[in-house]
Structure formats: C-alpha cells, structure tokens
Amino acid sequence: MAQYYTTMNLKSRFAPSPTGYLHLGNARTALFAWLAARSMNGTFILRLEDTDQQRSPDIYEKALLEDLQWFGIDWDEGPDRGGDHGPYRQMERLALYDAYYAQLRTAGQAYPCYCSADDLAAERAVQRSAGKAPRYGGRCRYLSAEARAAREAAGMRPTLRFHIPDQGTLSVPDLVWGERHYALADLGDFVIRRSDGSPAFFFANAIDDALMGVNLVLRGEDHLTNTPRQILILQALGLPVPDYGHLPLLLGADGQPLSKRHGATSLRDLQHRGYLPAAVFNYLARLGHHYSAMVQLQHWQHEAVQSLDDAAVWNWLAPHLQDKVPTGREMSFVAAARANIVLPADALDWAERCFATPVMAAEAAEAIIGVSPGFWSAAQTTLQAAGGDYRLWTKALQQASGQRGKALFMPLRAALTGLTHGPELAALLPLIGEARALTRLHAAAQRS
C-alpha cells in the first residue's frame, strides 16, 4: 500500500453518526484511518453522518469533537474547520444528492417503491419460510407511470430503490479480507432514499467519499455487505471507487460485540475513569495481542503514567483527589506513590493511607498477628528517638528487636499502610508523619 500511495495523495476519513458518545470500536476505526493518512503524508477528513436528526442532538457532535481531540486525533478537513470539499455534515449536503438521484432515474437504475413496512415484512417472512435469504423481490420495479401516479395521488410517499441486475457477480478487493465475491441476485434492490426524502446510508456515504476524493476507506467488518452495494452505486454514476479495508469488531470476553454490559465502551467512559490518551491509543492500536484486553489497557496506562513528570502526574490527579493531599505535600506524594498509581482511584487510596485512616487488608492483619508486644514497643520507642528518620529508625529497631529483612519490614508496612505491598516505606513515612505513625504502631500492638 505504501508504494501505491506514494504516487497519489492518500485521503482517508472518519464518518461517524453523532448519536451517542464515541464508542471504542469507532475510536479504533478513527485511529487506523488517521494513522494511515499521517503515515503517508496524506489527508484525514472528519465527516458527520447526521441524517438521523432525532438521535443526533448537538451535544453529541460537540462531545465527538472533544473526545477525538482528547485522544490526539486531528483532521485536515471537517465541520469545525471547513475545507475544499465541504460541507462536512451530511444534512448540509442533501441538495448535492438530488442530481445523482436524477441521473440514476434517467438511466433506469433507480425507481420509486411504494411498498409499506408491512408489505416488506410479509415478503421477508415468505422468503424465510421457503429457506431463502430475505431480499426485496422487485414488486415496484416495473410499475407503469400510471400506477405510480395513482399511488402518489393517494398520498403514498415512495422510497427510491437502486436497480440491481438479476444476474452476475461482483468481485470486491479488500485490504483486510482479500478478494470477496458477491452474487448480484443475492443483494436485492436496496433503498437509496427514504420516503421522507433523506438519503440512505449506502448512498450518501458512497457519494460523499467520491466527491471528497477519499481513496481509502477503513471501517468495521459489519460494513462488509454494504461495500458491494456502494461500489455498484459509484460505478453506475461513473464516480471513483476507493480502496476498502474492513477491520475486525471489538468483542467482549463472551465473544459478542462490545456493549455496555461489558463495562466501559466509550472514550468518555475511560477518560472519566482517569485513563490517559496514550494508554488508550496503545491499547486500541495493539488489540489482537495474546494478552487480555484489560491486561493490555492496564499495562499501557501504567506506561503512560510513568512517562509523565511529577508535575504532569499531579495535574492529572488533582481533580480526582479533592483535597485529600495536604497543601505543600503534592510533589512528595507523587514522587512516593507514582510507581503504584495506574488510575486516579489508586492515588486516592494511597492518599487516604498516608493522610487519613487506612483500611486494613486481610493479609496485612495476618502479618501483624503473632508479632511480639516487645517488637511494637521497640518500634514506637526507636521511632521517637530517631525523630521520624526512616533510616535511623529501622537501624535502631533492628538492633533493639533482633529482627531483620521480611520479619522486620513486613509488620511495619502492614501497620503503617494497611497493606503488605506498595511504595517504599522510606518515602511514605515522611508523608504519614511521626505522630500518625505512632498511633498506627500502637493500634498494631493492640491487634497482635
């Protein structure tokens, strides 16, 4: 592909319907289309397919632009910045389609259809009962001009259908799936304009790609069966046909397409949970690795956090901590805890363990049970004598108790943090403070 597109300008696009927050599957499609354009010095277009006006309130368009920008995806042409091939909202392009409808009707390649939803449902039921794939049988294909006029005089509002030949095969090359072959008889005459005058997806999507000069279309594999229909439309109109590549859908652990029952399904969900753009970028770009999706996402989130400096980590965490970290201790807290922070929830937990009362985990309680009272007494005495200095304290406690290694440090960690793992105690002790540490050591002595 690289060699081919060096001789021409690669132009890809992302064309979502703004009917909700940006789904992870669509975000992945946008990512690959954007990467293709950027890697080849090409052009990337954002186009909004907003013909479903009832489900496309302005709030979702605004959210879509915000989410793509948060994700790090930019575009060269789009609804917010214009370009040479606008407008970039489908509802603003309706007049452009009329000439192509007329061209198809004049050529006998489109015709009005007056079949009702009940008519079509009954036809599909008969086809299924006969073991056939449901498709439109062409009932209105050869209506006379008089029959059409009578129906319209009766107030019937027709759709417009594309006339597909009854015989023949269409070969469709696909950058992901290879060449696929479709029997034209299986496609059926399909609607290209709804009865309310709005364009059907097959039609507007294909026309817009051609008029905007899009030559690479990357989208989900759920569009595989749309592609032959769109190619037929473009060929009938003498318009250029882009290259198509259909990406595998994102699936949940149950093998079903990703949905809300699987947890976070939109970029906004992950953003609100504190995931960083770089983590989501790597996660979506690398799906298909043998690690589970969640393991991958957690890994790339950790990598993204660790790539930030302390000030950037704090700026990311601050809105989530709600004054849990005392003023002036922010950078010390980040430096101490950052290796153990993947999400803001982790930071909140460590802030509470440092500056409030930690919840004692079961394994920490077990680590305290059985430790001698003398150990806890010595721990408190030596901490006071060391003035809160961790190195002096642990050295003195080792001498006073005769304990070393895990036998020394595990009870201290359990008592001070309520956990048996975490950041270095040497970094945590100054945050916990001598007074709070003494209180926790005393409480541990009561437990053991």
XYZ file of C-alpha atoms in Angstrom:
448
model
C 0.000 0.000 0.000
C 2.832 2.387 0.858
C 4.342 2.194 -2.627
C 0.934 2.683 -4.254
C 0.042 5.753 -2.224
C 3.399 7.451 -2.728
C 2.259 8.139 -6.297
C -1.004 9.733 -5.187
C -2.274 11.592 -2.162
C -3.804 9.179 0.326
C -7.051 10.551 1.660
C -8.874 8.709 4.424
C -11.816 9.702 6.554
C -13.758 9.020 9.712
C -17.504 9.392 9.204
C -19.397 8.708 12.447
C -23.051 9.270 13.201
C -23.192 11.594 16.245
C -25.935 9.638 18.025
C -24.027 8.992 21.271
C -20.605 9.157 22.856
C -17.704 7.845 20.785
C -17.666 4.047 21.067
C -14.301 2.319 21.470
C -14.859 0.378 18.260
C -15.408 3.601 16.328
C -12.446 5.202 18.086
C -10.281 2.316 16.881
C -11.546 2.782 13.327
C -10.770 6.504 13.531
C -7.313 5.705 14.873
C -6.396 3.384 11.995
C -7.771 5.749 9.353
C -5.851 8.624 10.944
C -2.636 6.591 11.222
C -2.897 5.610 7.559
C -3.207 9.242 6.490
C -0.485 10.545 8.770
C 1.971 7.749 7.938
C 1.660 8.511 4.209
C 1.640 12.315 4.499
C -1.950 12.177 3.352
C -5.181 13.955 4.247
C -7.584 12.981 7.004
C -11.226 14.084 6.869
C -13.830 14.170 9.627
C -17.369 13.952 8.252
C -20.572 13.727 10.283
C -23.358 11.461 9.051
C -26.153 13.206 10.916
C -29.214 12.370 8.835
C -30.847 10.710 11.854
C -31.791 14.069 13.340
C -33.843 12.666 16.217
C -30.798 10.794 17.541
C -28.180 13.440 16.662
C -28.510 16.309 19.163
C -25.782 18.952 19.132
C -24.428 17.678 22.459
C -23.126 14.527 20.782
C -21.417 16.384 17.953
C -19.653 18.602 20.486
C -18.680 15.569 22.570
C -17.373 13.753 19.486
C -15.021 16.587 18.573
C -13.845 16.909 22.174
C -13.221 13.178 22.536
C -11.229 12.918 19.307
C -9.103 15.898 20.355
C -8.515 14.359 23.802
C -7.483 11.144 22.047
C -4.902 13.040 19.979
C -6.603 12.704 16.595
C -6.639 15.815 14.420
C -8.147 16.335 10.982
C -7.344 18.422 7.927
C -10.938 18.944 6.800
C -14.069 18.806 8.905
C -17.214 20.504 10.194
C -15.336 22.817 12.541
C -12.616 23.930 10.126
C -14.040 23.590 6.637
C -12.068 22.545 3.574
C -12.298 22.297 -0.193
C -14.921 19.542 -0.192
C -17.481 20.753 2.327
C -19.924 20.950 3.832
C -18.932 18.180 6.236
C -22.302 17.499 7.846
C -24.469 15.182 5.784
C -27.642 17.164 6.494
C -25.991 20.174 4.833
C -25.248 18.109 1.707
C -28.788 16.963 0.851
C -29.050 19.150 -2.253
C -25.899 17.542 -3.660
C -27.553 14.135 -3.766
C -30.572 15.185 -5.836
C -28.602 15.380 -9.083
C -27.328 11.842 -8.585
C -30.812 10.517 -7.830
C -31.981 12.112 -11.061
C -29.048 10.655 -13.006
C -29.867 7.153 -11.793
C -33.575 7.512 -12.564
C -32.863 8.819 -16.044
C -30.606 5.828 -16.691
C -33.253 3.409 -15.410
C -31.055 2.402 -12.487
C -33.369 3.662 -9.745
C -37.134 3.591 -9.300
C -39.751 4.641 -6.710
C -41.012 1.959 -4.342
C -44.412 2.211 -2.635
C -44.220 -0.948 -0.531
C -45.164 -0.426 3.104
C -43.244 -1.774 6.074
C -45.954 -4.439 6.461
C -45.611 -5.421 2.795
C -41.873 -5.855 3.177
C -42.174 -7.790 6.443
C -44.648 -10.206 4.857
C -42.368 -10.711 1.855
C -39.388 -11.484 4.111
C -41.451 -13.953 6.141
C -42.431 -15.866 2.997
C -38.817 -15.961 1.821
C -37.566 -17.247 5.175
C -40.246 -19.939 5.314
C -39.035 -21.112 1.900
C -35.450 -21.252 3.151
C -34.359 -18.240 1.114
C -32.339 -15.225 2.202
C -34.677 -12.235 2.580
C -34.307 -9.545 -0.062
C -36.560 -7.166 -1.919
C -38.275 -9.007 -4.755
C -38.716 -6.032 -7.081
C -42.501 -5.628 -6.760
C -42.412 -1.940 -7.721
C -39.588 -2.228 -10.245
C -41.777 -2.297 -13.335
C -44.802 -0.274 -12.275
C -46.222 1.807 -15.093
C -46.193 5.584 -14.969
C -49.969 5.484 -14.453
C -49.674 3.088 -11.497
C -47.060 5.286 -9.901
C -49.136 8.408 -10.410
C -52.168 6.725 -8.847
C -50.211 5.734 -5.768
C -48.816 9.212 -5.300
C -52.249 10.741 -5.824
C -53.397 8.510 -2.964
C -50.768 10.141 -0.747
C -48.232 7.326 -0.811
C -44.697 8.613 -0.322
C -42.216 6.346 -2.078
C -38.701 5.388 -1.254
C -36.189 5.248 -4.084
C -34.527 1.906 -4.800
C -31.384 1.097 -6.743
C -31.973 -1.431 -9.524
C -29.514 -4.331 -9.316
C -29.149 -6.757 -12.247
C -30.650 -10.181 -11.601
C -27.549 -11.983 -12.778
C -23.808 -11.615 -12.473
C -21.132 -11.466 -9.794
C -19.255 -8.538 -8.296
C -15.659 -9.040 -7.112
C -14.607 -6.737 -4.287
C -10.943 -6.485 -3.237
C -10.491 -5.851 0.484
C -7.258 -4.765 2.172
C -8.009 -6.964 5.192
C -10.149 -9.825 3.892
C -8.736 -10.233 0.405
C -10.972 -10.530 -2.640
C -14.616 -11.322 -1.962
C -17.294 -12.265 -4.481
C -20.989 -11.362 -4.340
C -23.818 -12.758 -6.453
C -25.875 -9.762 -7.558
C -29.104 -11.751 -7.260
C -28.486 -12.062 -3.512
C -28.252 -8.319 -2.924
C -31.746 -7.241 -3.894
C -32.789 -3.748 -4.946
C -31.989 -1.563 -1.950
C -33.271 1.806 -0.749
C -31.092 4.810 -1.568
C -33.603 7.490 -0.486
C -36.102 7.146 2.332
C -39.752 8.134 1.990
C -39.079 11.352 3.929
C -36.511 12.377 1.302
C -33.427 11.729 3.423
C -30.588 9.691 1.902
C -29.947 6.115 2.965
C -26.524 5.256 4.367
C -25.435 3.239 1.312
C -25.985 6.191 -0.964
C -24.854 9.298 0.901
C -21.801 7.599 2.358
C -20.567 6.448 -1.048
C -21.328 9.736 -2.811
C -19.583 11.768 -0.122
C -16.467 9.605 -0.290
C -16.288 10.095 -4.055
C -16.934 13.850 -4.012
C -14.405 14.412 -1.223
C -11.708 12.451 -3.027
C -11.478 9.740 -0.371
C -9.423 6.866 -1.765
C -9.006 4.733 1.365
C -11.965 3.638 3.491
C -11.174 1.762 6.703
C -14.202 0.684 8.741
C -15.621 -2.192 10.776
C -16.369 -5.586 9.288
C -20.068 -5.015 9.967
C -19.952 -2.905 6.781
C -18.706 -5.760 4.590
C -22.094 -6.329 2.961
C -22.540 -2.585 2.387
C -19.472 -2.416 0.177
C -20.787 -4.190 -2.953
C -23.887 -2.002 -2.909
C -21.800 1.148 -2.661
C -19.461 0.045 -5.425
C -22.463 -0.576 -7.689
C -23.754 2.939 -6.975
C -20.390 4.539 -7.756
C -19.924 2.511 -10.933
C -23.420 3.431 -12.128
C -22.654 7.118 -11.614
C -19.159 6.968 -13.100
C -17.595 8.036 -9.799
C -14.249 6.789 -8.436
C -14.295 3.741 -6.153
C -11.997 3.890 -3.094
C -9.973 1.045 -1.633
C -11.795 -0.663 1.232
C -10.469 -2.386 4.322
C -12.802 -3.870 6.939
C -11.415 -4.210 10.454
C -12.477 -6.895 12.956
C -15.022 -5.698 15.507
C -14.147 -5.245 19.160
C -15.622 -8.126 21.151
C -16.237 -8.680 24.842
C -14.936 -11.704 26.745
C -18.122 -13.550 25.743
C -17.329 -13.160 22.059
C -20.177 -10.704 21.477
C -19.710 -7.189 20.056
C -18.587 -4.766 22.747
C -21.540 -3.180 24.535
C -22.343 -1.506 27.837
C -22.768 -4.840 29.580
C -19.005 -5.344 29.125
C -18.138 -2.194 31.114
C -16.559 0.947 29.670
C -17.485 1.203 25.984
C -16.724 4.820 25.076
C -13.673 7.048 25.102
C -15.503 9.289 27.541
C -16.004 6.375 29.968
C -12.258 5.727 30.040
C -11.424 9.424 30.267
C -13.710 9.868 33.274
C -12.087 6.866 34.952
C -8.720 8.581 34.603
C -7.141 6.695 31.724
C -4.619 8.748 29.769
C -4.893 9.222 25.979
C -1.553 7.493 25.336
C -2.749 4.393 27.186
C -5.996 4.153 25.221
C -4.113 4.860 21.984
C -1.704 1.956 22.545
C -4.490 -0.302 23.781
C -6.665 0.179 20.700
C -3.732 0.091 18.282
C -2.426 -3.208 19.656
C -5.613 -5.191 20.221
C -5.103 -8.727 18.951
C -2.089 -9.411 21.185
C -2.326 -12.626 23.201
C -2.772 -10.722 26.461
C -6.351 -9.988 27.515
C -7.783 -6.601 26.596
C -7.888 -5.401 30.206
C -4.316 -6.515 30.911
C -3.224 -4.575 27.829
C -5.142 -1.474 28.827
C -3.720 -1.539 32.358
C -0.199 -2.067 31.016
C -0.359 0.860 28.618
C -1.979 3.071 31.237
C 0.897 2.329 33.628
C 3.409 3.095 30.871
C 1.638 6.368 30.086
C 1.638 7.462 33.733
C 5.312 6.629 34.169
C 6.211 8.661 31.073
C 4.943 11.858 32.735
C 6.997 14.053 35.032
C 5.800 14.578 38.606
C 4.116 17.906 37.850
C 2.136 16.398 34.969
C 1.115 13.442 37.134
C -0.182 15.825 39.785
C -2.102 17.907 37.229
C -3.785 14.692 36.073
C -4.592 13.537 39.618
C -5.576 16.807 41.271
C -9.224 16.921 40.086
C -9.790 13.416 41.455
C -8.203 13.797 44.897
C -10.465 16.545 46.238
C -8.039 17.986 48.810
C -7.005 14.567 50.109
C -3.338 15.616 49.890
C -2.303 18.499 52.183
C -1.095 21.674 50.515
C 2.648 21.602 50.043
C 2.867 17.809 50.049
C 1.703 17.248 46.478
C 5.069 16.609 44.821
C 6.326 14.478 47.708
C 3.187 12.362 47.473
C 3.536 11.915 43.706
C 7.226 11.017 43.979
C 6.461 8.424 46.656
C 3.367 6.803 45.159
C 3.597 7.194 41.379
C 5.051 3.739 40.695
C 1.921 2.264 42.293
C -0.574 4.508 40.501
C -2.360 3.316 37.375
C -5.638 5.190 37.805
C -6.723 8.116 39.974
C -8.517 5.626 42.235
C -5.095 4.203 43.149
C -3.840 7.659 44.069
C -6.930 8.280 46.179
C -6.314 5.033 48.047
C -2.693 5.935 48.769
C -3.645 9.467 49.814
C -6.040 8.016 52.370
C -3.390 5.555 53.571
C -0.899 8.380 54.045
C -3.037 11.201 55.361
C -6.162 9.567 56.826
C -7.006 6.198 58.370
C -6.092 3.244 56.150
C -8.403 0.281 55.705
C -6.581 -2.807 56.977
C -6.430 -5.535 54.314
C -6.824 -9.143 55.459
C -3.251 -10.082 54.553
C -1.933 -7.065 56.472
C -3.902 -8.077 59.565
C -2.407 -11.570 59.306
C 1.098 -10.091 59.069
C 0.545 -8.283 62.372
C -0.934 -11.192 64.320
C 1.685 -13.061 66.305
C 4.264 -10.286 66.320
C 5.573 -9.899 69.862
C 4.469 -6.947 72.006
C 8.143 -6.156 72.549
C 8.594 -5.519 68.831
C 5.824 -2.923 68.775
C 7.090 -1.269 71.933
C 10.581 -1.032 70.472
C 9.177 0.263 67.182
C 7.475 3.165 68.936
C 10.433 3.989 71.172
C 13.004 3.918 68.375
C 10.781 5.956 66.030
C 10.542 8.729 68.601
C 14.284 8.587 69.248
C 15.017 8.794 65.509
C 12.804 11.852 65.118
C 10.925 10.205 62.261
C 14.082 9.489 60.238
C 13.354 6.194 58.466
C 16.954 5.002 58.085
C 17.880 5.742 61.701
C 14.622 4.241 62.942
C 14.857 0.909 61.123
C 18.541 0.519 62.012
C 17.804 1.113 65.707
C 14.735 -1.167 65.611
C 16.770 -3.959 64.043
C 19.241 -3.766 66.898
C 16.556 -3.487 69.568
C 14.320 -6.301 68.270
C 16.836 -8.645 66.687
C 14.604 -8.804 63.594
C 15.784 -8.141 60.059
C 14.590 -8.469 56.467
C 10.983 -9.501 55.940
C 10.451 -10.181 59.654
C 11.286 -6.536 60.321
C 9.757 -4.718 57.381
C 6.544 -6.663 56.705
C 4.932 -5.936 60.099
C 5.936 -2.269 59.802
C 4.438 -1.965 56.320
C 1.234 -3.705 57.416
C 0.892 -1.478 60.479
C 1.664 1.795 58.721
C -0.221 1.313 55.428
C -2.726 -1.497 55.995
C -1.196 -3.404 53.075
C 1.673 -5.846 52.571
C 2.867 -4.197 49.366
C 3.256 -0.723 47.956
C 5.694 2.170 47.645
C 8.942 2.327 49.582
C 8.297 2.914 53.280
C 11.210 5.357 53.361
C 9.235 7.630 51.029
C 5.887 7.079 52.767
C 6.980 7.700 56.371
C 7.529 11.470 55.950
C 4.032 11.716 54.439
C 2.419 9.664 57.191
C 4.269 11.694 59.812
C 5.674 10.639 63.179
C 2.507 11.250 65.198
C 0.256 9.299 62.831
C 2.842 6.515 62.569
C 2.991 6.170 66.362
C -0.793 5.905 66.510
C -0.771 3.129 63.911
C 2.041 1.229 65.633
C 0.104 1.407 68.891
C -3.020 0.071 67.121
C -0.969 -2.777 65.655
C 0.262 -3.701 69.129
C -3.370 -3.998 70.233
C -4.111 -6.344 67.295
C -1.139 -8.702 67.750
